[in-house]
Backbone as ProteinMPNN parsed JSONL, in Angstrom:
{"seq_chain_A": "XXXXXXXXXXXXXXXXXXXXXXXXXXXXXXXXXXXXXXXXXXXXXXXXXXXXXXXXXXXXXXXXXXXXXXXXXXXXXXXXXXXXXXXXXXXXXXXXXXXX", "coords_chain_A": {"N_chain_A": [[-25.774, -109.885, -20.889], [-23.179, -110.104, -23.165], [-20.729, -108.004, -24.278], [-19.368, -107.528, -27.341], [-16.127, -106.382, -27.911], [-14.534, -106.099, -30.267], [-14.215, -104.587, -33.431], [-15.691, -104.771, -36.413], [-14.671, -104.605, -39.551], [-15.161, -103.914, -43.203], [-13.067, -104.481, -45.925], [-11.6, -103.858, -49.298], [-9.585, -105.511, -51.425], [-7.932, -105.89, -54.287], [-10.248, -105.939, -55.814], [-11.839, -107.764, -54.175], [-13.772, -108.38, -51.415], [-13.069, -108.477, -47.842], [-13.992, -109.283, -44.8], [-12.978, -108.136, -41.711], [-12.199, -108.514, -38.331], [-11.294, -106.328, -36.12], [-9.552, -105.756, -33.077], [-10.536, -103.978, -30.223], [-9.456, -100.469, -30.204], [-7.563, -101.009, -32.149], [-8.546, -100.328, -34.452], [-7.326, -98.201, -36.104], [-4.882, -99.131, -36.741], [-5.335, -101.398, -38.071], [-6.555, -100.011, -40.368], [-4.417, -98.33, -41.456], [-2.692, -100.669, -42.019], [-4.038, -101.94, -44.001], [-3.934, -99.565, -45.989], [-1.195, -99.414, -46.364], [-0.678, -102.039, -47.448], [-2.345, -101.88, -50.038], [-0.789, -99.626, -51.281], [1.509, -100.913, -51.459], [0.653, -103.034, -53.381], [-0.04, -101.448, -55.476], [2.507, -100.162, -56.064], [3.994, -102.391, -56.929], [2.571, -103.343, -59.031], [2.985, -101.353, -60.836], [5.555, -101.807, -61.322], [5.54, -104.616, -62.33], [3.566, -104.816, -64.599], [2.196, -106.863, -65.863], [1.514, -109.073, -63.881], [-1.33, -110.272, -62.21], [-3.892, -110.787, -59.684], [-3.49, -113.371, -57.279], [-0.731, -113.675, -57.692], [0.388, -111.216, -57.93], [-0.408, -110.144, -55.5], [1.117, -111.864, -53.763], [3.773, -111.207, -54.543], [4.026, -108.629, -53.72], [3.608, -108.982, -51.013], [5.638, -110.411, -50.161], [7.759, -108.174, -50.901], [6.927, -106.454, -48.986], [7.713, -107.741, -46.612], [10.253, -108.107, -46.99], [11.077, -105.646, -46.704], [10.613, -105.445, -43.961], [12.137, -107.465, -42.978], [14.547, -106.232, -43.187], [14.391, -103.86, -41.921], [14.313, -104.936, -39.082], [16.895, -106.168, -39.027], [18.427, -103.646, -39.003], [17.432, -102.601, -36.851], [18.219, -104.391, -34.837], [21.103, -104.089, -35.079], [21.457, -101.31, -34.135], [20.314, -101.528, -31.758], [22.418, -103.39, -30.527], [24.472, -101.545, -30.885], [23.802, -99.582, -28.961], [23.566, -100.81, -26.592], [26.442, -101.296, -26.412], [27.143, -98.803, -25.887], [25.912, -97.985, -23.652], [26.905, -99.893, -21.918], [29.815, -99.159, -21.974], [29.567, -96.48, -20.675], [28.68, -97.239, -18.122], [30.817, -98.519, -17.163], [32.636, -96.611, -17.376], [31.417, -95.081, -15.134], [31.605, -96.816, -12.844], [34.336, -96.891, -12.621], [34.902, -94.254, -11.93], [33.301, -94.109, -9.456], [34.816, -95.839, -7.952], [37.371, -94.814, -7.662], [36.695, -92.647, -6.21]], "CA_chain_A": [[-25.345, -109.814, -22.131], [-21.905, -109.911, -23.365], [-20.614, -107.239, -25.606], [-18.249, -107.716, -28.441], [-15.263, -105.248, -28.211], [-14.041, -106.066, -31.546], [-14.965, -103.758, -34.503], [-15.629, -105.397, -38.071], [-14.508, -103.632, -41.083], [-14.977, -104.698, -44.684], [-12.033, -103.907, -46.728], [-11.451, -104.295, -50.538], [-8.265, -105.663, -52.071], [-7.789, -106.525, -55.565], [-11.775, -106.416, -56.108], [-12.348, -108.873, -53.238], [-14.072, -107.985, -50.03], [-12.844, -109.117, -46.718], [-14.769, -108.867, -43.497], [-12.014, -108.38, -40.69], [-12.398, -107.846, -37.007], [-10.257, -105.396, -35.168], [-9.464, -105.442, -31.683], [-10.838, -102.403, -29.569], [-8.323, -99.807, -30.006], [-6.747, -101.437, -33.116], [-9.194, -99.945, -35.721], [-6.603, -97.408, -37.1], [-3.846, -99.829, -37.145], [-5.857, -102.129, -39.377], [-6.615, -99.362, -41.634], [-3.114, -98.138, -41.804], [-1.964, -101.767, -42.701], [-4.644, -101.851, -45.297], [-3.406, -98.735, -46.891], [0.208, -100.011, -46.728], [-0.929, -103.212, -48.555], [-2.516, -101.369, -51.12], [0.198, -98.786, -51.685], [2.531, -101.986, -52.262], [-0.004, -103.444, -54.438], [0.159, -100.138, -56.668], [4.074, -100.125, -56.463], [4.4, -103.616, -57.527], [1.844, -103.419, -60.194], [3.579, -100.588, -61.748], [7.045, -102.649, -61.803], [5.249, -105.886, -63.112], [2.241, -104.558, -64.969], [1.61, -108.046, -66.168], [0.882, -109.808, -62.919], [-2.577, -109.953, -61.692], [-4.324, -111.568, -58.687], [-2.467, -113.943, -56.372], [0.846, -113.69, -58.065], [0.582, -109.844, -57.699], [-0.52, -109.862, -54.113], [2.133, -112.695, -53.002], [4.981, -110.245, -54.857], [3.639, -107.509, -53.03], [3.553, -109.286, -49.562], [7.173, -110.559, -50.396], [8.393, -107.084, -50.994], [6.698, -105.842, -47.548], [8.216, -108.607, -45.671], [11.554, -108.022, -47.177], [11.31, -104.363, -46.023], [10.499, -105.675, -42.549], [13.358, -107.982, -42.435], [15.6, -105.29, -43.315], [14.145, -102.959, -40.429], [14.708, -105.746, -38.105], [18.193, -106.286, -39.065], [18.803, -102.569, -38.593], [17.114, -102.31, -35.316], [19.07, -105.047, -33.918], [22.357, -103.346, -34.928], [21.114, -100.24, -33.536], [20.196, -101.88, -30.212], [23.693, -103.661, -30.104], [25.508, -100.372, -30.652], [23.39, -98.731, -27.896], [24.059, -101.641, -25.439], [27.604, -101.267, -26.247], [27.337, -97.276, -25.268], [25.564, -98.15, -22.309], [27.95, -100.527, -20.958], [30.882, -98.334, -21.797], [29.091, -95.5, -19.92], [28.407, -98.151, -16.84], [32.274, -98.976, -16.715], [33.19, -95.415, -16.701], [30.632, -94.406, -13.791], [32.084, -97.776, -11.981], [35.616, -96.63, -12.055], [34.809, -93.121, -11.291], [32.8, -94.295, -8.01], [35.858, -96.588, -7.182], [38.347, -93.872, -7.467], [35.971, -91.511, -5.672]], "C_chain_A": [[-23.796, -109.451, -22.221], [-21.755, -108.968, -24.36], [-19.19, -107.505, -26.264], [-17.367, -106.455, -28.442], [-14.551, -105.007, -29.409], [-14.823, -105.145, -32.542], [-14.985, -104.252, -35.856], [-15.763, -104.336, -38.85], [-14.573, -104.436, -42.326], [-13.763, -103.706, -45.481], [-11.955, -104.561, -48.091], [-10.081, -104.476, -50.876], [-8.425, -106.456, -53.189], [-9.488, -106.999, -55.983], [-12.361, -107.346, -55.178], [-12.728, -108.057, -51.829], [-13.965, -108.744, -49.076], [-13.229, -108.534, -45.65], [-13.512, -109.124, -42.306], [-12.528, -107.795, -39.455], [-11.339, -107.444, -36.457], [-10.308, -105.241, -33.79], [-9.812, -104.004, -31.512], [-9.45, -101.668, -29.538], [-7.256, -100.003, -31.314], [-7.078, -101.047, -34.345], [-8.187, -99.203, -36.602], [-5.166, -98.092, -37.532], [-4.228, -100.795, -38.341], [-6.11, -101.263, -40.65], [-5.161, -98.697, -42.086], [-2.399, -99.313, -42.549], [-2.714, -101.94, -43.901], [-4.076, -100.832, -46.345], [-1.873, -98.86, -47.298], [0.105, -101.144, -47.783], [-1.396, -102.887, -49.821], [-1.677, -100.398, -51.924], [1.293, -99.883, -52.222], [1.842, -102.679, -53.424], [0.353, -102.55, -55.853], [1.546, -100.293, -57.113], [4.479, -101.476, -57.346], [3.684, -104.039, -58.637], [2.375, -102.517, -61.301], [4.964, -101.105, -62.283], [6.592, -103.909, -62.584], [3.561, -105.665, -63.473], [1.621, -105.949, -65.594], [0.974, -108.919, -65.122], [-0.432, -109.288, -62.579], [-2.922, -110.984, -60.435], [-3.44, -112.145, -57.691], [-1.062, -113.638, -56.422], [1.097, -112.104, -57.565], [0.372, -109.551, -55.971], [0.658, -110.901, -53.344], [3.54, -111.827, -53.585], [4.851, -109.176, -53.814], [3.974, -107.914, -51.499], [4.971, -109.452, -49.443], [7.893, -109.261, -50.076], [7.956, -106.398, -49.299], [7.452, -106.527, -46.552], [9.773, -108.416, -45.895], [11.879, -106.731, -46.558], [11.358, -104.601, -44.574], [11.795, -106.425, -41.873], [14.292, -107.129, -42.52], [15.52, -104.379, -42.158], [14.374, -103.691, -39.376], [16.047, -105.911, -37.976], [18.828, -104.953, -38.5], [18.45, -102.179, -37.305], [17.958, -103.161, -34.497], [20.586, -104.493, -34.007], [22.476, -102.302, -34.176], [21.214, -100.631, -32.02], [21.634, -102.391, -29.73], [24.524, -102.449, -29.797], [24.868, -99.616, -29.353], [23.844, -99.488, -26.566], [25.45, -101.542, -25.182], [28.062, -99.828, -25.529], [27.209, -97.303, -23.904], [26.511, -98.854, -21.281], [29.293, -99.922, -20.821], [30.681, -97.325, -20.631], [29.081, -96.085, -18.373], [29.777, -98.286, -16.318], [32.967, -97.607, -16.234], [32.752, -95.0, -15.491], [31.323, -95.553, -12.729], [33.562, -97.371, -11.488], [35.676, -95.199, -11.606], [34.334, -93.308, -9.586], [34.092, -94.947, -7.304], [36.884, -95.777, -6.783], [37.928, -92.816, -6.415], [36.186, -91.685, -4.002]], "O_chain_A": [[-23.262, -108.637, -21.468], [-22.533, -108.989, -25.313], [-18.125, -107.651, -25.665], [-17.849, -105.454, -28.971], [-14.008, -103.927, -29.644], [-16.038, -105.005, -32.403], [-13.938, -103.994, -36.451], [-16.605, -103.438, -38.891], [-14.052, -105.548, -42.409], [-13.704, -102.478, -45.531], [-12.214, -105.764, -48.145], [-9.333, -103.537, -50.603], [-8.966, -107.561, -53.148], [-9.843, -108.117, -56.355], [-13.496, -107.734, -55.456], [-11.984, -107.224, -51.311], [-14.625, -109.783, -49.125], [-12.917, -107.366, -45.422], [-13.161, -110.278, -42.061], [-13.189, -106.757, -39.447], [-10.398, -108.221, -36.291], [-11.199, -104.526, -33.332], [-9.547, -103.075, -32.275], [-8.469, -102.142, -28.965], [-6.281, -99.266, -31.462], [-6.327, -101.224, -35.304], [-8.145, -99.512, -37.793], [-4.469, -97.684, -38.461], [-3.554, -100.933, -39.362], [-5.916, -101.695, -41.786], [-4.968, -98.644, -43.301], [-1.651, -99.102, -43.503], [-2.05, -102.103, -44.925], [-3.776, -101.228, -47.471], [-1.423, -98.468, -48.375], [0.745, -101.129, -48.835], [-0.945, -103.524, -50.773], [-1.826, -100.337, -53.144], [1.868, -99.717, -53.298], [2.51, -102.885, -54.437], [0.854, -102.919, -56.916], [1.833, -100.516, -58.289], [5.219, -101.445, -58.328], [4.067, -105.037, -59.248], [2.264, -102.811, -62.491], [5.407, -100.883, -63.41], [7.314, -104.243, -63.524], [2.602, -106.148, -62.871], [0.403, -105.952, -65.77], [-0.067, -109.503, -65.421], [-0.694, -108.086, -62.623], [-2.186, -111.955, -60.266], [-2.588, -111.392, -57.219], [-0.338, -113.395, -55.456], [2.041, -111.88, -56.807], [1.067, -108.732, -55.369], [1.018, -110.534, -52.225], [4.473, -111.905, -52.786], [5.808, -108.99, -53.063], [4.616, -107.111, -50.822], [5.579, -108.707, -48.675], [8.595, -109.211, -49.066], [8.834, -105.908, -48.589], [7.852, -105.862, -45.596], [10.512, -108.588, -44.925], [12.912, -106.658, -45.893], [12.171, -103.936, -43.932], [12.331, -106.206, -40.787], [15.131, -107.343, -41.645], [16.516, -104.15, -41.472], [14.743, -102.981, -38.441], [16.506, -105.819, -36.837], [19.679, -105.049, -37.616], [19.184, -101.418, -36.674], [18.425, -102.685, -33.463], [21.241, -104.477, -32.965], [23.495, -102.187, -33.495], [22.024, -100.152, -31.227], [22.085, -101.938, -28.678], [25.149, -102.288, -28.749], [25.704, -98.984, -28.707], [24.388, -98.905, -25.628], [25.861, -101.646, -24.027], [29.049, -99.7, -24.804], [28.009, -96.854, -23.084], [26.793, -98.481, -20.143], [29.931, -100.064, -19.778], [31.493, -97.291, -19.707], [29.482, -95.349, -17.471], [29.957, -98.183, -15.104], [33.606, -97.418, -15.198], [33.581, -94.541, -14.705], [31.603, -95.053, -11.639], [33.954, -97.464, -10.325], [36.597, -94.942, -10.831], [34.918, -92.745, -8.659], [34.383, -94.597, -6.161], [37.355, -95.918, -5.655], [38.789, -92.175, -5.813], [35.689, -90.868, -3.227]]}, "name": "protein", "num_of_chains": 1, "seq": "XXXXXXXXXXXXXXXXXXXXXXXXXXXXXXXXXXXXXXXXXXXXXXXXXXXXXXXXXXXXXXXXXXXXXXXXXXXXXXXXXXXXXXXXXXXXXXXXXXXX"}
């Protein structure tokens, strides 16, 4: 007998139910994503009260993607800055060892 380690969840978004399998250990991540999407839908609906259905969903998804792109850009900048700091520290250590 093969056991399926995925957990099936039924979520409701904009009045539609979706059955989604979450890999074992990822159930909370799925529920967090659902909460984030529902929050984005609510925010988008407040800003654009006439939008409904797919248009509302697409705009909310684009807003989430836009935030993700900005976070990735910030992360890349911070990573570059940290790499420069590490390189500078390594240079100082190398000079100190060479003098020592």
